[in-house]
Amino acid sequence: MMNPRITPSLRSSGRPRRRRTATTIVAVVCSVSLVGACSTLPRNSEPRALRAFSSAPREPEQTIVPEQDADPGVLLRDFFQASANPSQNYQSARAFLSSDLAASWPKQQSIRVIEGMETSTEPGSTDSKHTLRIRANVIGEMDAEGSFVPLNERMETSVVFERDEDDQWRMTTLPGVVIIERTDLRNHYEPRTLYFPSKNGKNLVSDRRWVYRGQEDVRDTLLGMMLHGPSETILPAVRSDIPQNASLSVSTSGVLRFAGMSGLDREQRIAFAAQVVWTLAGANIGGPYTIEIDGTPVAEGLEEITTDDVAEYNPEVGSTTVTPLYAVSEDGALVTVSANTAEPVPGELGVAGAMKEADITADGHIALTRSSGDRSRLFLGKVTGGVEEALEATSITRPSFEQGTSAAWAVIDGSEVVRAVRSSSTGELVHTTVNTSALSAMWRTENTASTERAGNGTEAAPTTASASPSASSDPAEQSSAPITELRLSPSGARAAIIIDSRVYVGIVDKTEAGGRAIVNPMEVSPQLAGRVTAVDWSTDGSLLVGTSEAGSPLFRVEQDGSETAPIASATVSAPVTAVADSADRLYLTDSLAIRMMPDAPSGEEAYWREVPGLQGTRATPIVVH
């Protein structure tokens, strides 16, 4: 977690690296020529605004102090609330500890997030020493840089109180890690998005972080996080051109002066500037931005940079661009949906039986499946032209296009993930197997943990695993439960997967040789386990998740698993079998019909209406991306 006491590195930490700790964080270094014209952030200082921004002012954080003569139960409740304020090395929370314990706590920089906390007094407690037993559900953990990893495990621990020299209860024993409740996470921290270039450098990939709300402004924190590099979770899908010795100073006039980047070529300089611009713009820190790299503008003509200057890197383009809606009708024809009608597309794809499921890109490529008897086939081609068979299997999931290419992914026979594309050398359609050994390892670990914990009535904790694209991808070693859905994110960096009615997110790792692997998989919404029936990516990077639950058939799940929230669905009939999201509307197919609703409904708009032209049918929506 990027805490105020741990000022984010405004110097690059270097690459490669796998584990990052607070000890790697260094201070802002201003060059001698900038003394008096820039601000320096010592390692253990509070983040300070280097100049005023137009972002909304923040209200001062209320300090929670121990109540005089309060009993241990009250003090414990207030201590957890105070732990949500990381200012001055958790100064507010340390006031609840004995002087000896306060000098060494916390021992770890991660923060565990819990809910459903229960406490009880342990036998043997006296008027001078009181022990409370704590039980809670751990829903996630945040590292020192604000990255959230979802968990699903049970925590049991004890906290010991003893009276101090003033006859007040103070804690003398407690876990070394900071623990906060979910409500305090929401109230005291806010999610922000960093951006890093994809491996091919053509687009930006989001990296969600949590930042403490009590800071005067978050620019220093965000730029420090960015210079320190991507989180370990997303690292395999991105690149970082930031050199090890890169640093940042900020003049009193607000010029962002990066140094130590002389090795970057023009393309890399512009990509780096795009990172800075879109990260700050996403945090409502308005431009234009004056950025210098080693004493010169980013490029000729870019003395000041706005989002328009780096529009080709816009990571939010899908959230603002209205795209066509297609649908696969109940009888297997591809139709285009307008305001009031649904018309079959011209040609062979618009006739009944043309397809079962499909995906379509903005430039007209289509990947579709057809079924005949006990066999399924995957076809690739163009909406306005012909399609050609790529492969055949017993079962094939709905295909999903890879960002910026005509390659489509699908799962065959419930276990093997394949990538189909037309060979640039031969012109033939070919397919390769995507390495999913990390999914298999995760699944085996979860099943083993579930078996071991079944005897004591506790739940298994989802795990993360990684694998290189060169690792074994033998289908026989894949997960024992079938994969029923796979959807690639708009950036191409993530894959949402349904296994055994549970939803997972993995990272897409690409090698220079063209191999693909799904690594670092994690279950992002354990509370929906056993009920997930459909998934797809929303334009804001979150997930739309359809379920078989009658009371709440549709949810929005954040990409880091930090939040699962139901979406208004009073007129939806479970199960939801398909979901899709465009810039302005949500779509789903339930047990009765295909429906739509504004993406940000209010009042009478918060109502799922049947899609015009397809009323009374269970067509499947396809939003072009």
mmCIF file of N, CA, C and O in Angstrom, residues 574-609:
data_model
loop_
_atom_site.group_PDB
_atom_site.id
_atom_site.type_symbol
_atom_site.label_atom_id
_atom_site.label_comp_id
_atom_site.label_asym_id
_atom_site.label_seq_id
_atom_site.Cartn_x
_atom_site.Cartn_y
_atom_site.Cartn_z
ATOM 1 N N ALA A 574 -33.273 -15.162 -14.128
ATOM 2 C CA ALA A 574 -32.099 -16.032 -14.113
ATOM 3 C C ALA A 574 -32.436 -17.383 -14.751
ATOM 4 O O ALA A 574 -33.587 -17.829 -14.733
ATOM 5 N N PRO A 575 -31.407 -18.041 -15.333
ATOM 6 C CA PRO A 575 -30.004 -17.636 -15.355
ATOM 7 C C PRO A 575 -29.706 -16.673 -16.500
ATOM 8 O O PRO A 575 -30.378 -16.662 -17.519
ATOM 9 N N VAL A 576 -28.650 -15.865 -16.296
ATOM 10 C CA VAL A 576 -28.142 -14.996 -17.350
ATOM 11 C C VAL A 576 -27.097 -15.796 -18.126
ATOM 12 O O VAL A 576 -26.115 -16.267 -17.556
ATOM 13 N N THR A 577 -27.313 -15.948 -19.422
ATOM 14 C CA THR A 577 -26.426 -16.807 -20.222
ATOM 15 C C THR A 577 -25.452 -16.035 -21.093
ATOM 16 O O THR A 577 -24.531 -16.625 -21.657
ATOM 17 N N ALA A 578 -25.641 -14.712 -21.223
ATOM 18 C CA ALA A 578 -24.712 -13.899 -22.005
ATOM 19 C C ALA A 578 -24.776 -12.468 -21.502
ATOM 20 O O ALA A 578 -25.842 -11.988 -21.105
ATOM 21 N N VAL A 579 -23.625 -11.780 -21.506
ATOM 22 C CA VAL A 579 -23.560 -10.378 -21.099
ATOM 23 C C VAL A 579 -22.663 -9.629 -22.075
ATOM 24 O O VAL A 579 -21.771 -10.210 -22.700
ATOM 25 N N ALA A 580 -22.887 -8.326 -22.206
ATOM 26 C CA ALA A 580 -22.046 -7.485 -23.057
ATOM 27 C C ALA A 580 -22.214 -6.042 -22.614
ATOM 28 O O ALA A 580 -23.214 -5.674 -21.990
ATOM 29 N N ASP A 581 -21.203 -5.207 -22.932
ATOM 30 C CA ASP A 581 -21.214 -3.817 -22.511
ATOM 31 C C ASP A 581 -20.700 -2.944 -23.647
ATOM 32 O O ASP A 581 -19.697 -3.261 -24.284
ATOM 33 N N SER A 582 -21.387 -1.860 -23.915
ATOM 34 C CA SER A 582 -20.928 -0.877 -24.885
ATOM 35 C C SER A 582 -20.687 0.438 -24.154
ATOM 36 O O SER A 582 -20.787 0.504 -22.930
ATOM 37 N N ALA A 583 -20.397 1.495 -24.904
ATOM 38 C CA ALA A 583 -20.115 2.779 -24.277
ATOM 39 C C ALA A 583 -21.305 3.332 -23.515
ATOM 40 O O ALA A 583 -21.135 4.085 -22.554
ATOM 41 N N ASP A 584 -22.515 2.977 -23.918
ATOM 42 C CA ASP A 584 -23.678 3.579 -23.283
ATOM 43 C C ASP A 584 -24.732 2.591 -22.808
ATOM 44 O O ASP A 584 -25.698 2.988 -22.164
ATOM 45 N N ARG A 585 -24.564 1.298 -23.103
ATOM 46 C CA ARG A 585 -25.588 0.347 -22.701
ATOM 47 C C ARG A 585 -25.005 -0.982 -22.244
ATOM 48 O O ARG A 585 -23.923 -1.397 -22.677
ATOM 49 N N LEU A 586 -25.758 -1.631 -21.345
ATOM 50 C CA LEU A 586 -25.477 -2.999 -20.944
ATOM 51 C C LEU A 586 -26.467 -3.913 -21.658
ATOM 52 O O LEU A 586 -27.620 -3.542 -21.879
ATOM 53 N N TYR A 587 -26.000 -5.107 -21.997
ATOM 54 C CA TYR A 587 -26.860 -6.093 -22.645
ATOM 55 C C TYR A 587 -26.724 -7.432 -21.925
ATOM 56 O O TYR A 587 -25.660 -7.752 -21.376
ATOM 57 N N LEU A 588 -27.796 -8.194 -21.942
ATOM 58 C CA LEU A 588 -27.747 -9.549 -21.405
ATOM 59 C C LEU A 588 -28.813 -10.408 -22.071
ATOM 60 O O LEU A 588 -29.778 -9.896 -22.643
ATOM 61 N N THR A 589 -28.606 -11.688 -21.974
ATOM 62 C CA THR A 589 -29.620 -12.663 -22.370
ATOM 63 C C THR A 589 -29.963 -13.483 -21.141
ATOM 64 O O THR A 589 -29.075 -14.067 -20.509
ATOM 65 N N ASP A 590 -31.234 -13.487 -20.778
ATOM 66 C CA ASP A 590 -31.653 -14.281 -19.617
ATOM 67 C C ASP A 590 -32.480 -15.467 -20.083
ATOM 68 O O ASP A 590 -32.415 -15.859 -21.260
ATOM 69 N N SER A 591 -33.255 -16.042 -19.206
ATOM 70 C CA SER A 591 -34.004 -17.255 -19.550
ATOM 71 C C SER A 591 -35.167 -16.983 -20.493
ATOM 72 O O SER A 591 -35.746 -17.922 -21.053
ATOM 73 N N LEU A 592 -35.480 -15.691 -20.704
ATOM 74 C CA LEU A 592 -36.646 -15.362 -21.520
ATOM 75 C C LEU A 592 -36.328 -14.541 -22.760
ATOM 76 O O LEU A 592 -36.974 -14.697 -23.792
ATOM 77 N N ALA A 593 -35.350 -13.617 -22.670
ATOM 78 C CA ALA A 593 -35.163 -12.662 -23.769
ATOM 79 C C ALA A 593 -33.782 -12.027 -23.710
ATOM 80 O O ALA A 593 -33.028 -12.187 -22.741
ATOM 81 N N ILE A 594 -33.459 -11.284 -24.769
ATOM 82 C CA ILE A 594 -32.281 -10.425 -24.794
ATOM 83 C C ILE A 594 -32.724 -9.034 -24.357
ATOM 84 O O ILE A 594 -33.723 -8.508 -24.842
ATOM 85 N N ARG A 595 -31.986 -8.422 -23.413
ATOM 86 C CA ARG A 595 -32.422 -7.175 -22.809
ATOM 87 C C ARG A 595 -31.281 -6.149 -22.805
ATOM 88 O O ARG A 595 -30.111 -6.504 -22.943
ATOM 89 N N MET A 596 -31.656 -4.890 -22.604
ATOM 90 C CA MET A 596 -30.663 -3.831 -22.545
ATOM 91 C C MET A 596 -31.069 -2.798 -21.507
ATOM 92 O O MET A 596 -32.249 -2.666 -21.143
ATOM 93 N N MET A 597 -30.048 -2.043 -21.014
ATOM 94 C CA MET A 597 -30.289 -1.000 -20.039
ATOM 95 C C MET A 597 -29.155 0.025 -20.162
ATOM 96 O O MET A 597 -28.010 -0.355 -20.454
ATOM 97 N N PRO A 598 -29.428 1.319 -19.967
ATOM 98 C CA PRO A 598 -28.340 2.311 -19.981
ATOM 99 C C PRO A 598 -27.246 1.933 -18.993
ATOM 100 O O PRO A 598 -27.529 1.402 -17.911
ATOM 101 N N ASP A 599 -25.993 2.219 -19.354
ATOM 102 C CA ASP A 599 -24.874 1.823 -18.514
ATOM 103 C C ASP A 599 -24.849 2.580 -17.191
ATOM 104 O O ASP A 599 -24.290 2.120 -16.212
ATOM 105 N N ALA A 600 -25.421 3.767 -17.161
ATOM 106 C CA ALA A 600 -25.504 4.544 -15.920
ATOM 107 C C ALA A 600 -26.963 4.950 -15.710
ATOM 108 O O ALA A 600 -27.330 6.115 -15.877
ATOM 109 N N PRO A 601 -27.813 4.005 -15.362
ATOM 110 C CA PRO A 601 -29.245 4.293 -15.307
ATOM 111 C C PRO A 601 -29.621 5.137 -14.105
ATOM 112 O O PRO A 601 -28.937 5.151 -13.086
ATOM 113 N N SER A 602 -30.737 5.849 -14.251
ATOM 114 C CA SER A 602 -31.289 6.602 -13.137
ATOM 115 C C SER A 602 -32.797 6.675 -13.338
ATOM 116 O O SER A 602 -33.285 6.757 -14.470
ATOM 117 N N GLY A 603 -33.523 6.669 -12.240
ATOM 118 C CA GLY A 603 -34.976 6.774 -12.327
ATOM 119 C C GLY A 603 -35.584 5.657 -13.158
ATOM 120 O O GLY A 603 -35.305 4.480 -12.967
ATOM 121 N N GLU A 604 -36.439 6.062 -14.124
ATOM 122 C CA GLU A 604 -37.133 5.080 -14.944
ATOM 123 C C GLU A 604 -36.183 4.331 -15.876
ATOM 124 O O GLU A 604 -36.528 3.277 -16.408
ATOM 125 N N GLU A 605 -34.974 4.872 -16.093
ATOM 126 C CA GLU A 605 -34.029 4.204 -16.975
ATOM 127 C C GLU A 605 -33.481 2.922 -16.365
ATOM 128 O O GLU A 605 -32.956 2.069 -17.061
ATOM 129 N N ALA A 606 -33.558 2.787 -15.029
ATOM 130 C CA ALA A 606 -33.012 1.612 -14.352
ATOM 131 C C ALA A 606 -33.952 0.421 -14.537
ATOM 132 O O ALA A 606 -34.482 -0.139 -13.577
ATOM 133 N N TYR A 607 -34.125 0.062 -15.777
ATOM 134 C CA TYR A 607 -35.105 -0.962 -16.133
ATOM 135 C C TYR A 607 -34.592 -1.697 -17.364
ATOM 136 O O TYR A 607 -34.197 -1.083 -18.361
ATOM 137 N N TRP A 608 -34.562 -2.997 -17.280
ATOM 138 C CA TRP A 608 -34.098 -3.804 -18.406
ATOM 139 C C TRP A 608 -35.229 -3.997 -19.411
ATOM 140 O O TRP A 608 -36.241 -4.642 -19.115
ATOM 141 N N ARG A 609 -35.059 -3.405 -20.589
ATOM 142 C CA ARG A 609 -36.045 -3.535 -21.652
ATOM 143 C C ARG A 609 -35.571 -4.554 -22.684
ATOM 144 O O ARG A 609 -34.364 -4.723 -22.898
#
